[in-house]
């Protein structure tokens, strides 16, 4: 399976009670880039796409209609892993913006350097140098 123009073929999707606030934390504190935000008539985020490197995450507001919203209605927090070049710099930015840190930058036995954070709605974000699927 290949996506057009090298777009990612897997995109985690997370629903938030306050999707606008989540977009703020993810962009300002965790280094994501806002690619698209579509709002409903009530101002809620119907769909948003944020990128980091060549990966994307899609998000929106809880309580919308449709099959996906219904399926996700009782969903708990999600965990997402993001590959970054400089874990310590990325961690410092998150700390500077008051993000809850669950694990500081730590060298792992498998060669990665990672840290773990929790966003304001309980989702766990891990940032590290391990690149799934890469050789070596």
Short mmCIF file of C-alpha atoms in Angstrom, two decimals:
data_model
loop_
_atom_site.label_atom_id
_atom_site.label_comp_id
_atom_site.label_asym_id
_atom_site.label_seq_id
_atom_site.Cartn_x
_atom_site.Cartn_y
_atom_site.Cartn_z
CA UNK A 1 0.00 0.00 0.00
CA UNK A 2 1.33 3.39 -0.87
CA UNK A 3 -0.11 6.81 -0.35
CA UNK A 4 0.11 9.50 -3.00
CA UNK A 5 3.15 11.76 -2.85
CA UNK A 6 4.74 9.91 0.07
CA UNK A 7 1.93 10.78 2.48
CA UNK A 8 1.80 8.58 5.59
CA UNK A 9 -0.31 5.45 5.31
CA UNK A 10 -1.13 5.32 9.03
CA UNK A 11 -2.55 8.33 10.87
CA UNK A 12 -3.58 8.10 14.52
CA UNK A 13 -6.90 9.82 15.12
CA UNK A 14 -7.80 11.29 18.51
CA UNK A 15 -10.97 13.01 19.69
CA UNK A 16 -10.73 15.75 22.32
CA UNK A 17 -13.24 17.54 24.52
CA UNK A 18 -11.37 20.76 23.65
CA UNK A 19 -9.75 20.13 20.27
CA UNK A 20 -8.72 23.79 19.86
CA UNK A 21 -6.73 23.65 23.10
CA UNK A 22 -5.19 20.33 22.02
CA UNK A 23 -4.07 21.89 18.73
CA UNK A 24 -2.45 24.69 20.73
CA UNK A 25 -0.49 22.30 22.96
CA UNK A 26 0.54 20.06 20.08
CA UNK A 27 1.78 22.96 17.93
CA UNK A 28 3.29 25.35 20.48
CA UNK A 29 4.64 22.88 23.03
CA UNK A 30 5.24 19.68 21.09
CA UNK A 31 6.38 20.98 17.71
CA UNK A 32 3.59 19.85 15.41
CA UNK A 33 2.60 21.92 12.37
CA UNK A 34 -1.04 22.72 11.71
CA UNK A 35 -1.88 21.49 8.21
CA UNK A 36 -5.68 21.78 8.16
CA UNK A 37 -8.46 22.69 10.58
CA UNK A 38 -12.13 22.48 9.65
CA UNK A 39 -14.68 23.88 12.08
CA UNK A 40 -18.39 23.23 12.36
CA UNK A 41 -20.99 25.97 12.55
CA UNK A 42 -20.76 25.82 16.36
CA UNK A 43 -16.97 26.44 16.26
CA UNK A 44 -16.04 22.88 17.20
CA UNK A 45 -13.18 21.22 15.34
CA UNK A 46 -14.77 18.74 12.93
CA UNK A 47 -11.42 17.60 11.52
CA UNK A 48 -7.81 18.72 11.88
CA UNK A 49 -4.51 17.41 10.58
CA UNK A 50 -1.18 18.13 12.24
CA UNK A 51 2.19 17.00 10.95
CA UNK A 52 5.51 16.21 12.53
CA UNK A 53 8.28 15.11 10.19
CA UNK A 54 6.63 12.89 7.58
CA UNK A 55 3.90 11.73 9.98
CA UNK A 56 0.43 13.07 10.61
CA UNK A 57 -2.15 12.89 13.34
CA UNK A 58 -5.82 13.65 12.75
CA UNK A 59 -8.01 15.01 15.51
CA UNK A 60 -11.40 16.48 16.19
CA UNK A 61 -13.93 17.37 18.84
CA UNK A 62 -15.83 14.73 20.79
CA UNK A 63 -19.57 14.66 20.41
CA UNK A 64 -19.84 14.97 16.65
CA UNK A 65 -22.16 12.78 14.68
CA UNK A 66 -21.41 9.79 12.53
CA UNK A 67 -20.15 6.25 12.88
CA UNK A 68 -16.60 7.20 13.92
CA UNK A 69 -17.80 9.57 16.67
CA UNK A 70 -20.15 6.88 17.96
CA UNK A 71 -17.41 4.23 17.91
CA UNK A 72 -15.02 6.55 19.76
CA UNK A 73 -17.59 7.79 22.30
CA UNK A 74 -16.25 5.67 25.14
CA UNK A 75 -12.64 5.53 23.99
CA UNK A 76 -9.94 6.23 26.52
CA UNK A 77 -6.66 7.99 26.02
CA UNK A 78 -4.41 7.01 23.14
CA UNK A 79 -0.66 6.51 22.98
CA UNK A 80 1.30 7.88 20.03
CA UNK A 81 5.05 7.58 19.29
CA UNK A 82 6.76 10.35 17.32
CA UNK A 83 10.32 10.19 15.96
CA UNK A 84 12.34 13.36 16.63
CA UNK A 85 15.96 14.25 15.89
CA UNK A 86 16.88 15.92 19.20
CA UNK A 87 15.01 14.43 22.16
CA UNK A 88 16.55 16.77 24.73
CA UNK A 89 15.69 19.91 22.76
CA UNK A 90 12.16 18.64 22.14
CA UNK A 91 11.75 17.81 25.84
CA UNK A 92 12.98 21.26 26.88
CA UNK A 93 10.35 22.88 24.66
CA UNK A 94 7.61 20.74 26.20
CA UNK A 95 8.76 21.60 29.73
CA UNK A 96 8.93 25.30 28.83
CA UNK A 97 5.25 25.13 27.85
CA UNK A 98 4.17 23.29 31.00
CA UNK A 99 3.47 19.88 29.46
CA UNK A 100 3.20 17.06 32.01
CA UNK A 101 6.31 14.89 31.66
CA UNK A 102 5.86 11.22 32.56
CA UNK A 103 9.44 10.15 31.81
CA UNK A 104 12.40 12.47 31.21
CA UNK A 105 14.79 11.82 28.31
CA UNK A 106 16.12 8.32 28.90
CA UNK A 107 18.58 6.16 26.97
CA UNK A 108 16.91 2.81 26.19
CA UNK A 109 18.59 -0.61 25.99
CA UNK A 110 17.58 -0.88 22.33
CA UNK A 111 19.53 2.26 21.37
CA UNK A 112 16.81 4.90 21.39
CA UNK A 113 16.61 8.02 23.53
CA UNK A 114 12.99 8.74 24.50
CA UNK A 115 10.80 10.85 26.73
CA UNK A 116 7.12 10.58 27.50
CA UNK A 117 4.48 13.27 28.07
CA UNK A 118 0.75 13.47 28.71
CA UNK A 119 -1.48 16.02 27.01
CA UNK A 120 -4.21 17.86 28.95
CA UNK A 121 -6.81 15.20 28.08
CA UNK A 122 -4.74 12.17 29.10
CA UNK A 123 -3.23 11.01 25.81
CA UNK A 124 0.33 9.75 26.15
CA UNK A 125 2.87 11.05 23.63
CA UNK A 126 6.30 9.42 23.38
CA UNK A 127 9.08 11.20 21.50
CA UNK A 128 12.32 9.48 20.63
CA UNK A 129 15.02 8.58 18.19
CA UNK A 130 13.82 5.04 17.45
CA UNK A 131 12.46 4.94 13.89
CA UNK A 132 10.20 1.90 13.41
CA UNK A 133 11.01 0.03 10.23
CA UNK A 134 14.47 1.51 9.78
CA UNK A 135 17.41 -0.86 9.46
CA UNK A 136 20.07 -0.89 12.14
#
